[in-house]
Amino acid sequence: MVKRVLISEDARQVLEELKSKHGELMFHQSGGCCDGSSPMCFPKGELMLNETDVYLGEIADCPFYMSKDQFEYWKHTQLTIDVTKGRGSSFSLEIPLGLRFVIKSRLFTEDEHAQLGPVDTVKT
């Protein structure tokens, strides 16, 4: 099955460092304030999720969620979480490291699109 979300090796290393400091983590991407549609990393369970969020999969053993509205824009793309130098303006855990997670995307091929499974809505 084709994955909807992946993680770069650089981002995986940062994520492992954050896990050692904060324990289990989660990602969420909204279309809201702060860094807009930047992926944000939180301690698992810190961000309240509801039926307006969808689960896209796991990256480095961390669940990745996205708001339904944002998913409508991104549903035809495979997302790769990467990291870059610079401070974002969100509450994401990597910000104090002088880094920020970013999304890189590419369109699914027709073949890949046919292999995608459904996304799960978060149950409250």
Short mmCIF file of N, CA and C in Angstrom, two decimals:
data_model
loop_
_atom_site.label_atom_id
_atom_site.label_comp_id
_atom_site.label_asym_id
_atom_site.label_seq_id
_atom_site.Cartn_x
_atom_site.Cartn_y
_atom_site.Cartn_z
N MET A 1 0.84 -1.18 0.00
CA MET A 1 0.00 0.00 0.00
C MET A 1 0.89 1.25 0.00
N VAL A 2 0.49 2.23 -0.74
CA VAL A 2 1.23 3.48 -0.84
C VAL A 2 0.97 4.32 0.41
N LYS A 3 2.02 4.89 0.97
CA LYS A 3 1.88 5.73 2.16
C LYS A 3 1.57 7.16 1.76
N ARG A 4 0.73 7.80 2.55
CA ARG A 4 0.38 9.20 2.30
C ARG A 4 1.42 10.15 2.88
N VAL A 5 2.14 9.71 3.90
CA VAL A 5 3.10 10.60 4.55
C VAL A 5 4.39 9.84 4.84
N LEU A 6 5.52 10.49 4.53
CA LEU A 6 6.86 9.94 4.73
C LEU A 6 7.67 10.93 5.55
N ILE A 7 8.90 10.55 5.92
CA ILE A 7 9.77 11.44 6.66
C ILE A 7 11.19 11.32 6.10
N SER A 8 11.87 12.45 5.96
CA SER A 8 13.26 12.43 5.49
C SER A 8 14.17 11.94 6.61
N GLU A 9 15.37 11.53 6.26
CA GLU A 9 16.33 11.05 7.26
C GLU A 9 16.72 12.19 8.22
N ASP A 10 16.92 13.39 7.71
CA ASP A 10 17.25 14.53 8.58
C ASP A 10 16.14 14.80 9.59
N ALA A 11 14.90 14.78 9.12
CA ALA A 11 13.76 15.01 10.00
C ALA A 11 13.63 13.87 11.01
N ARG A 12 13.91 12.64 10.59
CA ARG A 12 13.85 11.50 11.50
C ARG A 12 14.85 11.67 12.65
N GLN A 13 16.04 12.16 12.34
CA GLN A 13 17.05 12.37 13.39
C GLN A 13 16.60 13.41 14.40
N VAL A 14 16.02 14.50 13.91
CA VAL A 14 15.50 15.53 14.81
C VAL A 14 14.36 14.95 15.65
N LEU A 15 13.50 14.18 15.02
CA LEU A 15 12.38 13.57 15.73
C LEU A 15 12.87 12.63 16.83
N GLU A 16 13.90 11.86 16.57
CA GLU A 16 14.45 10.97 17.59
C GLU A 16 15.00 11.77 18.77
N GLU A 17 15.66 12.89 18.49
CA GLU A 17 16.15 13.75 19.57
C GLU A 17 14.98 14.29 20.40
N LEU A 18 13.93 14.71 19.73
CA LEU A 18 12.75 15.23 20.44
C LEU A 18 12.07 14.14 21.27
N LYS A 19 12.01 12.93 20.74
CA LYS A 19 11.42 11.82 21.49
C LYS A 19 12.20 11.55 22.77
N SER A 20 13.53 11.66 22.70
CA SER A 20 14.34 11.39 23.90
C SER A 20 14.07 12.43 24.99
N LYS A 21 13.67 13.62 24.61
CA LYS A 21 13.38 14.69 25.58
C LYS A 21 11.92 14.71 26.03
N HIS A 22 11.01 14.37 25.10
CA HIS A 22 9.58 14.58 25.37
C HIS A 22 8.74 13.32 25.39
N GLY A 23 9.31 12.18 25.08
CA GLY A 23 8.53 10.95 25.04
C GLY A 23 7.78 10.79 23.73
N GLU A 24 6.65 10.11 23.77
CA GLU A 24 5.87 9.86 22.56
C GLU A 24 5.39 11.18 21.96
N LEU A 25 5.41 11.23 20.63
CA LEU A 25 5.05 12.46 19.93
C LEU A 25 3.96 12.22 18.90
N MET A 26 3.40 13.31 18.40
CA MET A 26 2.40 13.28 17.34
C MET A 26 2.61 14.49 16.44
N PHE A 27 2.11 14.40 15.21
CA PHE A 27 2.15 15.52 14.27
C PHE A 27 0.73 15.92 13.91
N HIS A 28 0.57 17.21 13.65
CA HIS A 28 -0.70 17.71 13.13
C HIS A 28 -0.40 18.82 12.14
N GLN A 29 -1.15 18.81 11.07
CA GLN A 29 -1.04 19.89 10.09
C GLN A 29 -2.42 20.49 9.90
N SER A 30 -2.52 21.76 10.21
CA SER A 30 -3.78 22.46 10.01
C SER A 30 -3.57 23.52 8.95
N GLY A 31 -4.57 24.25 8.67
CA GLY A 31 -4.45 25.37 7.74
C GLY A 31 -4.61 26.67 8.50
N GLY A 32 -4.34 26.62 9.79
CA GLY A 32 -4.65 27.73 10.66
C GLY A 32 -3.57 28.78 10.82
N CYS A 33 -3.50 29.31 12.00
CA CYS A 33 -2.62 30.44 12.30
C CYS A 33 -1.16 30.03 12.39
N CYS A 34 -0.37 30.92 12.89
CA CYS A 34 1.06 30.71 13.13
C CYS A 34 1.78 30.39 11.84
N ASP A 35 2.30 29.20 11.70
CA ASP A 35 3.04 28.83 10.49
C ASP A 35 2.11 28.32 9.39
N GLY A 36 0.84 28.60 9.51
CA GLY A 36 -0.09 28.21 8.45
C GLY A 36 -0.19 26.72 8.31
N SER A 37 0.27 26.21 7.20
CA SER A 37 0.13 24.77 6.95
C SER A 37 1.41 24.01 7.24
N SER A 38 2.24 24.51 8.12
CA SER A 38 3.44 23.77 8.51
C SER A 38 3.05 22.63 9.44
N PRO A 39 3.74 21.50 9.32
CA PRO A 39 3.46 20.39 10.25
C PRO A 39 3.98 20.76 11.64
N MET A 40 3.20 20.45 12.65
CA MET A 40 3.60 20.76 14.02
C MET A 40 3.71 19.48 14.83
N CYS A 41 4.75 19.41 15.64
CA CYS A 41 5.05 18.26 16.46
C CYS A 41 4.73 18.59 17.92
N PHE A 42 3.98 17.71 18.57
CA PHE A 42 3.55 17.90 19.96
C PHE A 42 3.78 16.62 20.74
N PRO A 43 3.86 16.72 22.07
CA PRO A 43 3.79 15.49 22.87
C PRO A 43 2.47 14.79 22.55
N LYS A 44 2.51 13.49 22.43
CA LYS A 44 1.31 12.73 22.07
C LYS A 44 0.19 13.03 23.06
N GLY A 45 -0.98 13.36 22.53
CA GLY A 45 -2.14 13.65 23.35
C GLY A 45 -2.26 15.10 23.78
N GLU A 46 -1.26 15.93 23.53
CA GLU A 46 -1.33 17.33 23.96
C GLU A 46 -2.32 18.14 23.12
N LEU A 47 -2.42 17.84 21.85
CA LEU A 47 -3.34 18.54 20.98
C LEU A 47 -4.66 17.78 20.94
N MET A 48 -5.73 18.48 21.23
CA MET A 48 -7.05 17.86 21.21
C MET A 48 -7.49 17.65 19.75
N LEU A 49 -7.83 16.43 19.42
CA LEU A 49 -8.31 16.08 18.09
C LEU A 49 -9.80 15.80 18.15
N ASN A 50 -10.47 15.96 17.00
CA ASN A 50 -11.89 15.63 16.96
C ASN A 50 -12.26 15.16 15.56
N GLU A 51 -13.55 15.08 15.29
CA GLU A 51 -14.02 14.54 14.01
C GLU A 51 -13.67 15.43 12.81
N THR A 52 -13.08 16.59 13.04
CA THR A 52 -12.65 17.44 11.92
C THR A 52 -11.20 17.16 11.54
N ASP A 53 -10.59 16.13 12.14
CA ASP A 53 -9.21 15.74 11.84
C ASP A 53 -9.21 14.34 11.25
N VAL A 54 -8.22 14.08 10.38
CA VAL A 54 -8.06 12.75 9.80
C VAL A 54 -6.65 12.24 10.12
N TYR A 55 -6.57 10.93 10.25
CA TYR A 55 -5.30 10.24 10.50
C TYR A 55 -4.74 9.79 9.16
N LEU A 56 -3.49 10.23 8.83
CA LEU A 56 -2.89 9.89 7.55
C LEU A 56 -1.89 8.76 7.62
N GLY A 57 -1.42 8.42 8.82
CA GLY A 57 -0.44 7.36 8.95
C GLY A 57 0.58 7.69 10.02
N GLU A 58 1.64 6.87 10.06
CA GLU A 58 2.71 7.03 11.06
C GLU A 58 4.00 7.41 10.36
N ILE A 59 4.76 8.28 11.01
CA ILE A 59 6.13 8.57 10.58
C ILE A 59 7.02 8.40 11.80
N ALA A 60 8.00 7.53 11.69
CA ALA A 60 8.91 7.24 12.80
C ALA A 60 8.13 6.95 14.09
N ASP A 61 7.11 6.13 13.98
CA ASP A 61 6.26 5.72 15.11
C ASP A 61 5.49 6.88 15.74
N CYS A 62 5.25 7.93 14.99
CA CYS A 62 4.45 9.07 15.46
C CYS A 62 3.22 9.21 14.55
N PRO A 63 2.03 9.27 15.14
CA PRO A 63 0.84 9.46 14.30
C PRO A 63 0.85 10.84 13.66
N PHE A 64 0.35 10.92 12.43
CA PHE A 64 0.28 12.17 11.69
C PHE A 64 -1.18 12.45 11.36
N TYR A 65 -1.68 13.61 11.79
CA TYR A 65 -3.06 14.02 11.57
C TYR A 65 -3.09 15.31 10.77
N MET A 66 -4.22 15.53 10.12
CA MET A 66 -4.42 16.74 9.35
C MET A 66 -5.89 17.12 9.45
N SER A 67 -6.16 18.43 9.44
CA SER A 67 -7.56 18.86 9.45
C SER A 67 -8.21 18.42 8.14
N LYS A 68 -9.50 18.08 8.19
CA LYS A 68 -10.23 17.64 7.00
C LYS A 68 -10.16 18.67 5.89
N ASP A 69 -10.32 19.94 6.25
CA ASP A 69 -10.30 20.99 5.23
C ASP A 69 -8.95 21.03 4.52
N GLN A 70 -7.87 20.91 5.28
CA GLN A 70 -6.53 20.92 4.70
C GLN A 70 -6.32 19.67 3.85
N PHE A 71 -6.84 18.53 4.31
CA PHE A 71 -6.69 17.29 3.57
C PHE A 71 -7.32 17.39 2.17
N GLU A 72 -8.40 18.12 2.04
CA GLU A 72 -9.03 18.29 0.73
C GLU A 72 -8.06 18.88 -0.28
N TYR A 73 -7.17 19.75 0.16
CA TYR A 73 -6.18 20.36 -0.72
C TYR A 73 -5.02 19.40 -1.03
N TRP A 74 -4.68 18.54 -0.07
CA TRP A 74 -3.48 17.71 -0.15
C TRP A 74 -3.76 16.25 -0.49
N LYS A 75 -5.00 15.84 -0.66
CA LYS A 75 -5.33 14.42 -0.79
C LYS A 75 -4.74 13.75 -2.03
N HIS A 76 -4.32 14.52 -3.00
CA HIS A 76 -3.74 13.96 -4.22
C HIS A 76 -2.22 13.93 -4.18
N THR A 77 -1.64 14.23 -3.01
CA THR A 77 -0.19 14.32 -2.91
C THR A 77 0.36 13.43 -1.80
N GLN A 78 1.59 12.97 -2.02
CA GLN A 78 2.32 12.28 -0.98
C GLN A 78 3.16 13.34 -0.27
N LEU A 79 3.07 13.37 1.04
CA LEU A 79 3.77 14.37 1.84
C LEU A 79 5.03 13.77 2.43
N THR A 80 6.10 14.52 2.40
CA THR A 80 7.33 14.12 3.09
C THR A 80 7.67 15.20 4.08
N ILE A 81 7.77 14.80 5.35
CA ILE A 81 8.17 15.74 6.40
C ILE A 81 9.68 15.87 6.35
N ASP A 82 10.15 17.10 6.25
CA ASP A 82 11.57 17.39 6.24
C ASP A 82 11.84 18.45 7.30
N VAL A 83 13.08 18.84 7.43
CA VAL A 83 13.44 19.85 8.43
C VAL A 83 14.38 20.85 7.77
N THR A 84 14.31 22.09 8.21
CA THR A 84 15.18 23.13 7.69
C THR A 84 15.59 24.05 8.83
N LYS A 85 16.69 24.76 8.65
CA LYS A 85 17.12 25.72 9.65
C LYS A 85 16.19 26.92 9.62
N GLY A 86 16.03 27.52 10.77
CA GLY A 86 15.17 28.69 10.88
C GLY A 86 14.09 28.46 11.91
N ARG A 87 13.67 29.53 12.50
CA ARG A 87 12.63 29.44 13.52
C ARG A 87 11.27 29.71 12.91
N GLY A 88 10.38 28.79 13.10
CA GLY A 88 9.01 29.01 12.69
C GLY A 88 8.30 29.80 13.78
N SER A 89 7.04 30.07 13.55
CA SER A 89 6.28 30.83 14.55
C SER A 89 5.15 30.00 15.12
N SER A 90 5.41 28.72 15.31
CA SER A 90 4.39 27.83 15.85
C SER A 90 4.80 27.36 17.24
N PHE A 91 4.02 26.45 17.76
CA PHE A 91 4.29 25.88 19.08
C PHE A 91 4.94 24.51 18.96
N SER A 92 5.44 24.18 17.79
CA SER A 92 6.02 22.88 17.53
C SER A 92 7.31 22.68 18.33
N LEU A 93 7.57 21.46 18.75
CA LEU A 93 8.68 21.16 19.66
C LEU A 93 10.07 21.42 19.10
N GLU A 94 10.24 21.43 17.78
CA GLU A 94 11.57 21.64 17.21
C GLU A 94 12.00 23.11 17.18
N ILE A 95 11.10 24.03 17.37
CA ILE A 95 11.38 25.46 17.25
C ILE A 95 12.54 25.91 18.14
N PRO A 96 12.61 25.50 19.42
CA PRO A 96 13.75 25.93 20.25
C PRO A 96 15.12 25.43 19.75
N LEU A 97 15.13 24.44 18.86
CA LEU A 97 16.38 23.93 18.30
C LEU A 97 16.88 24.80 17.14
N GLY A 98 16.11 25.84 16.79
CA GLY A 98 16.48 26.67 15.65
C GLY A 98 16.16 25.99 14.32
N LEU A 99 15.21 25.06 14.37
CA LEU A 99 14.79 24.28 13.20
C LEU A 99 13.28 24.35 13.07
N ARG A 100 12.81 23.94 11.91
CA ARG A 100 11.36 23.79 11.75
C ARG A 100 11.07 22.69 10.74
N PHE A 101 10.02 21.95 11.03
CA PHE A 101 9.58 20.93 10.10
C PHE A 101 8.85 21.59 8.94
N VAL A 102 9.04 21.05 7.75
CA VAL A 102 8.37 21.55 6.55
C VAL A 102 7.81 20.36 5.77
N ILE A 103 6.89 20.67 4.88
CA ILE A 103 6.28 19.65 4.02
C ILE A 103 6.85 19.79 2.62
N LYS A 104 7.22 18.67 2.06
CA LYS A 104 7.53 18.58 0.63
C LYS A 104 6.49 17.64 0.06
N SER A 105 5.99 17.96 -1.10
CA SER A 105 4.92 17.11 -1.64
C SER A 105 5.13 16.83 -3.12
N ARG A 106 4.51 15.76 -3.54
CA ARG A 106 4.47 15.40 -4.96
C ARG A 106 3.13 14.74 -5.23
N LEU A 107 2.64 14.90 -6.45
CA LEU A 107 1.38 14.29 -6.82
C LEU A 107 1.54 12.78 -6.92
N PHE A 108 0.53 12.05 -6.47
CA PHE A 108 0.51 10.61 -6.67
C PHE A 108 0.34 10.31 -8.15
N THR A 109 0.96 9.25 -8.61
CA THR A 109 0.69 8.78 -9.97
C THR A 109 -0.69 8.14 -9.97
N GLU A 110 -1.25 7.90 -11.14
CA GLU A 110 -2.55 7.24 -11.21
C GLU A 110 -2.49 5.86 -10.56
N ASP A 111 -1.39 5.15 -10.79
CA ASP A 111 -1.19 3.83 -10.20
C ASP A 111 -1.17 3.90 -8.68
N GLU A 112 -0.42 4.85 -8.15
CA GLU A 112 -0.33 5.02 -6.69
C GLU A 112 -1.69 5.42 -6.12
N HIS A 113 -2.37 6.32 -6.80
CA HIS A 113 -3.67 6.78 -6.30
C HIS A 113 -4.64 5.62 -6.16
N ALA A 114 -4.58 4.68 -7.09
CA ALA A 114 -5.46 3.51 -7.05
C ALA A 114 -5.13 2.59 -5.87
N GLN A 115 -3.90 2.68 -5.34
CA GLN A 115 -3.47 1.82 -4.23
C GLN A 115 -3.67 2.44 -2.85
N LEU A 116 -4.13 3.69 -2.82
CA LEU A 116 -4.31 4.36 -1.53
C LEU A 116 -5.49 3.79 -0.76
N GLY A 117 -5.28 3.63 0.52
CA GLY A 117 -6.37 3.24 1.38
C GLY A 117 -7.12 4.48 1.85
N PRO A 118 -8.29 4.28 2.44
CA PRO A 118 -9.04 5.42 2.95
C PRO A 118 -8.34 6.01 4.18
N VAL A 119 -8.60 7.28 4.45
CA VAL A 119 -8.09 7.90 5.67
C VAL A 119 -9.14 7.68 6.76
N ASP A 120 -8.67 7.68 7.99
CA ASP A 120 -9.57 7.50 9.12
C ASP A 120 -9.88 8.83 9.77
N THR A 121 -11.15 9.06 10.05
CA THR A 121 -11.55 10.23 10.82
C THR A 121 -11.28 9.94 12.28
N VAL A 122 -10.80 10.93 12.99
CA VAL A 122 -10.53 10.78 14.42
C VAL A 122 -11.85 10.59 15.15
N LYS A 123 -11.89 9.61 16.00
CA LYS A 123 -13.10 9.34 16.81
C LYS A 123 -12.97 10.07 18.15
N THR A 124 -14.04 10.72 18.55
CA THR A 124 -14.01 11.41 19.85
C THR A 124 -14.86 10.68 20.87
#
